[in-house]
Amino acid sequence: MLRAHMRNEVLYEAPARVGLLADVTEALHSSGVNVLAMGACDRGDMGEFLLITDNNTAALKALRELGGEIDLAPVVIVEVANEPGAFARIARRLAEHEINVSQVHATTRADAPTATIVLRSTSELDIVRLLEEE
């Protein structure tokens, strides 16, 4: 089982501080935005968020009110069977076709039938086409 499709990921960056995660998640919640996937990290003086949401328009509006830098980036969402080696097979296939992945985040639960992988590359359409051949 493998499904791949393109989406836009919300990129949000703001000065790192205690409470930034709470402010971001509360702003999204208050705007009725459901976060489907998130990656976040502290880059020293900046906090960086990578968000897949059910409503990017509302997410952008909510985050603008917090200040900081906001952008959208195309990504590939891949749903795979939640089993050992599923991600490794995808990674190897991309490498064999010389497709570079610049960023990845993924999530699942131990008892879930699928895992969700978010890939950023300069070749998103190539990734979707390649994985559709599976």
PDB file of C-alpha atoms in Angstrom:
ATOM      1  CA  MET A   1       0.000   0.000   0.000  1.00  0.00           C
ATOM      2  CA  LEU A   2       1.530   3.277  -1.102  1.00  0.00           C
ATOM      3  CA  ARG A   3      -0.088   6.592  -1.958  1.00  0.00           C
ATOM      4  CA  ALA A   4       1.744   9.789  -2.894  1.00  0.00           C
ATOM      5  CA  HIS A   5       0.373  13.245  -3.621  1.00  0.00           C
ATOM      6  CA  MET A   6       1.516  16.854  -3.580  1.00  0.00           C
ATOM      7  CA  ARG A   7       0.485  19.488  -1.045  1.00  0.00           C
ATOM      8  CA  ASN A   8       1.740  22.801   0.186  1.00  0.00           C
ATOM      9  CA  GLU A   9       3.438  22.885   3.555  1.00  0.00           C
ATOM     10  CA  VAL A  10       3.228  26.027   5.677  1.00  0.00           C
ATOM     11  CA  LEU A  11       6.661  27.263   6.735  1.00  0.00           C
ATOM     12  CA  TYR A  12       6.726  29.534   9.770  1.00  0.00           C
ATOM     13  CA  GLU A  13       9.774  31.062  11.414  1.00  0.00           C
ATOM     14  CA  ALA A  14       9.878  33.396  14.402  1.00  0.00           C
ATOM     15  CA  PRO A  15      12.365  34.350  17.107  1.00  0.00           C
ATOM     16  CA  ALA A  16      12.837  31.379  19.442  1.00  0.00           C
ATOM     17  CA  ARG A  17      11.451  31.832  22.926  1.00  0.00           C
ATOM     18  CA  VAL A  18       9.694  29.942  25.667  1.00  0.00           C
ATOM     19  CA  GLY A  19       6.002  29.672  24.756  1.00  0.00           C
ATOM     20  CA  LEU A  20       6.368  29.956  20.961  1.00  0.00           C
ATOM     21  CA  LEU A  21       5.050  26.407  20.440  1.00  0.00           C
ATOM     22  CA  ALA A  22       2.055  27.176  22.664  1.00  0.00           C
ATOM     23  CA  ASP A  23       1.365  30.439  20.825  1.00  0.00           C
ATOM     24  CA  VAL A  24       1.546  28.768  17.395  1.00  0.00           C
ATOM     25  CA  THR A  25      -0.686  25.843  18.305  1.00  0.00           C
ATOM     26  CA  GLU A  26      -3.202  28.045  20.139  1.00  0.00           C
ATOM     27  CA  ALA A  27      -3.385  30.488  17.203  1.00  0.00           C
ATOM     28  CA  LEU A  28      -4.075  27.611  14.819  1.00  0.00           C
ATOM     29  CA  HIS A  29      -6.654  26.107  17.174  1.00  0.00           C
ATOM     30  CA  SER A  30      -8.410  29.451  17.620  1.00  0.00           C
ATOM     31  CA  SER A  31      -8.664  29.719  13.833  1.00  0.00           C
ATOM     32  CA  GLY A  32     -10.197  26.255  13.540  1.00  0.00           C
ATOM     33  CA  VAL A  33      -7.134  24.838  11.778  1.00  0.00           C
ATOM     34  CA  ASN A  34      -6.435  21.130  12.166  1.00  0.00           C
ATOM     35  CA  VAL A  35      -2.719  20.307  12.090  1.00  0.00           C
ATOM     36  CA  LEU A  36      -2.275  17.072  10.134  1.00  0.00           C
ATOM     37  CA  ALA A  37       1.521  16.931  10.491  1.00  0.00           C
ATOM     38  CA  MET A  38       4.112  19.133  12.134  1.00  0.00           C
ATOM     39  CA  GLY A  39       7.837  19.369  12.392  1.00  0.00           C
ATOM     40  CA  ALA A  40       9.462  22.057  14.530  1.00  0.00           C
ATOM     41  CA  CYS A  41      12.934  22.866  15.768  1.00  0.00           C
ATOM     42  CA  ASP A  42      14.918  25.511  17.561  1.00  0.00           C
ATOM     43  CA  ARG A  43      17.585  26.907  15.231  1.00  0.00           C
ATOM     44  CA  GLY A  44      19.370  28.870  17.932  1.00  0.00           C
ATOM     45  CA  ASP A  45      17.780  32.282  17.740  1.00  0.00           C
ATOM     46  CA  MET A  46      14.872  31.192  15.488  1.00  0.00           C
ATOM     47  CA  GLY A  47      12.053  28.689  15.879  1.00  0.00           C
ATOM     48  CA  GLU A  48      11.084  26.900  12.665  1.00  0.00           C
ATOM     49  CA  PHE A  49       7.755  25.150  12.021  1.00  0.00           C
ATOM     50  CA  LEU A  50       6.767  22.879   9.125  1.00  0.00           C
ATOM     51  CA  LEU A  51       2.994  22.430   9.044  1.00  0.00           C
ATOM     52  CA  ILE A  52       0.606  20.338   6.979  1.00  0.00           C
ATOM     53  CA  THR A  53      -2.870  21.667   7.752  1.00  0.00           C
ATOM     54  CA  ASP A  54      -6.430  21.151   6.640  1.00  0.00           C
ATOM     55  CA  ASN A  55      -6.735  24.866   5.813  1.00  0.00           C
ATOM     56  CA  ASN A  56      -3.574  26.700   4.751  1.00  0.00           C
ATOM     57  CA  THR A  57      -5.427  29.986   4.152  1.00  0.00           C
ATOM     58  CA  ALA A  58      -6.655  30.126   7.734  1.00  0.00           C
ATOM     59  CA  ALA A  59      -3.268  28.921   9.035  1.00  0.00           C
ATOM     60  CA  LEU A  60      -1.420  31.684   7.183  1.00  0.00           C
ATOM     61  CA  LYS A  61      -3.812  34.306   8.547  1.00  0.00           C
ATOM     62  CA  ALA A  62      -3.446  33.026  12.123  1.00  0.00           C
ATOM     63  CA  LEU A  63       0.347  32.898  11.933  1.00  0.00           C
ATOM     64  CA  ARG A  64       0.607  36.388  10.379  1.00  0.00           C
ATOM     65  CA  GLU A  65      -0.973  37.745  13.549  1.00  0.00           C
ATOM     66  CA  LEU A  66       1.965  36.294  15.531  1.00  0.00           C
ATOM     67  CA  GLY A  67       4.568  38.032  13.366  1.00  0.00           C
ATOM     68  CA  GLY A  68       7.580  36.228  11.925  1.00  0.00           C
ATOM     69  CA  GLU A  69       8.231  34.890   8.430  1.00  0.00           C
ATOM     70  CA  ILE A  70       5.634  32.766   6.620  1.00  0.00           C
ATOM     71  CA  ASP A  71       5.848  30.892   3.332  1.00  0.00           C
ATOM     72  CA  LEU A  72       4.444  27.891   1.495  1.00  0.00           C
ATOM     73  CA  ALA A  73       6.537  25.097  -0.007  1.00  0.00           C
ATOM     74  CA  PRO A  74       5.473  22.176  -2.186  1.00  0.00           C
ATOM     75  CA  VAL A  75       5.963  18.776  -0.554  1.00  0.00           C
ATOM     76  CA  VAL A  76       5.042  15.184  -1.280  1.00  0.00           C
ATOM     77  CA  ILE A  77       2.846  13.375   1.221  1.00  0.00           C
ATOM     78  CA  VAL A  78       3.448   9.634   1.112  1.00  0.00           C
ATOM     79  CA  GLU A  79       1.244   7.142   2.910  1.00  0.00           C
ATOM     80  CA  VAL A  80       2.887   3.737   3.258  1.00  0.00           C
ATOM     81  CA  ALA A  81       2.180   0.511   5.063  1.00  0.00           C
ATOM     82  CA  ASN A  82       3.318   0.776   8.670  1.00  0.00           C
ATOM     83  CA  GLU A  83       5.851  -2.034   8.492  1.00  0.00           C
ATOM     84  CA  PRO A  84       9.612  -2.411   8.813  1.00  0.00           C
ATOM     85  CA  GLY A  85      11.434  -1.407   5.638  1.00  0.00           C
ATOM     86  CA  ALA A  86       8.620   0.559   3.979  1.00  0.00           C
ATOM     87  CA  PHE A  87      10.445   3.874   4.263  1.00  0.00           C
ATOM     88  CA  ALA A  88      13.798   2.285   3.391  1.00  0.00           C
ATOM     89  CA  ARG A  89      12.384   0.983   0.090  1.00  0.00           C
ATOM     90  CA  ILE A  90      11.182   4.472  -0.829  1.00  0.00           C
ATOM     91  CA  ALA A  91      14.483   6.096   0.145  1.00  0.00           C
ATOM     92  CA  ARG A  92      16.458   3.570  -1.897  1.00  0.00           C
ATOM     93  CA  ARG A  93      14.203   4.037  -4.917  1.00  0.00           C
ATOM     94  CA  LEU A  94      14.665   7.818  -4.772  1.00  0.00           C
ATOM     95  CA  ALA A  95      18.436   7.401  -4.460  1.00  0.00           C
ATOM     96  CA  GLU A  96      18.549   5.020  -7.432  1.00  0.00           C
ATOM     97  CA  HIS A  97      16.783   7.683  -9.506  1.00  0.00           C
ATOM     98  CA  GLU A  98      19.151  10.382  -8.185  1.00  0.00           C
ATOM     99  CA  ILE A  99      16.384  12.338  -6.466  1.00  0.00           C
ATOM    100  CA  ASN A 100      17.664  14.379  -3.551  1.00  0.00           C
ATOM    101  CA  VAL A 101      15.423  14.838  -0.525  1.00  0.00           C
ATOM    102  CA  SER A 102      16.192  18.087   1.281  1.00  0.00           C
ATOM    103  CA  GLN A 103      13.844  17.569   4.217  1.00  0.00           C
ATOM    104  CA  VAL A 104      11.703  14.820   5.703  1.00  0.00           C
ATOM    105  CA  HIS A 105       9.410  14.318   8.658  1.00  0.00           C
ATOM    106  CA  ALA A 106       7.138  11.370   9.351  1.00  0.00           C
ATOM    107  CA  THR A 107       4.685  10.002  11.866  1.00  0.00           C
ATOM    108  CA  THR A 108       2.584   6.980  12.754  1.00  0.00           C
ATOM    109  CA  ARG A 109       1.374   4.981  15.745  1.00  0.00           C
ATOM    110  CA  ALA A 110       2.543   1.479  16.544  1.00  0.00           C
ATOM    111  CA  ASP A 111      -0.939   0.064  15.912  1.00  0.00           C
ATOM    112  CA  ALA A 112      -1.774   2.187  12.831  1.00  0.00           C
ATOM    113  CA  PRO A 113      -1.973   0.441   9.453  1.00  0.00           C
ATOM    114  CA  THR A 114      -0.166   3.306   7.677  1.00  0.00           C
ATOM    115  CA  ALA A 115       2.600   5.825   8.242  1.00  0.00           C
ATOM    116  CA  THR A 116       2.716   9.326   6.751  1.00  0.00           C
ATOM    117  CA  ILE A 117       5.952  10.719   5.326  1.00  0.00           C
ATOM    118  CA  VAL A 118       6.422  14.345   4.234  1.00  0.00           C
ATOM    119  CA  LEU A 119       9.221  14.877   1.695  1.00  0.00           C
ATOM    120  CA  ARG A 120      10.635  18.128   0.347  1.00  0.00           C
ATOM    121  CA  SER A 121      12.796  18.095  -2.762  1.00  0.00           C
ATOM    122  CA  THR A 122      13.379  20.061  -5.923  1.00  0.00           C
ATOM    123  CA  SER A 123      11.773  17.114  -7.745  1.00  0.00           C
ATOM    124  CA  GLU A 124       8.370  16.704  -6.096  1.00  0.00           C
ATOM    125  CA  LEU A 125       6.568  15.751  -9.329  1.00  0.00           C
ATOM    126  CA  ASP A 126       9.263  13.182 -10.124  1.00  0.00           C
ATOM    127  CA  ILE A 127       8.779  11.658  -6.679  1.00  0.00           C
ATOM    128  CA  VAL A 128       5.015  11.357  -7.145  1.00  0.00           C
ATOM    129  CA  ARG A 129       5.405   9.816 -10.605  1.00  0.00           C
ATOM    130  CA  LEU A 130       8.075   7.389  -9.420  1.00  0.00           C
ATOM    131  CA  LEU A 131       6.115   6.264  -6.374  1.00  0.00           C
ATOM    132  CA  GLU A 132       2.881   5.895  -8.365  1.00  0.00           C
ATOM    133  CA  GLU A 133       4.687   3.123 -10.289  1.00  0.00           C
ATOM    134  CA  GLU A 134       4.858   1.050  -7.082  1.00  0.00           C
TER     135      GLU A 134
END
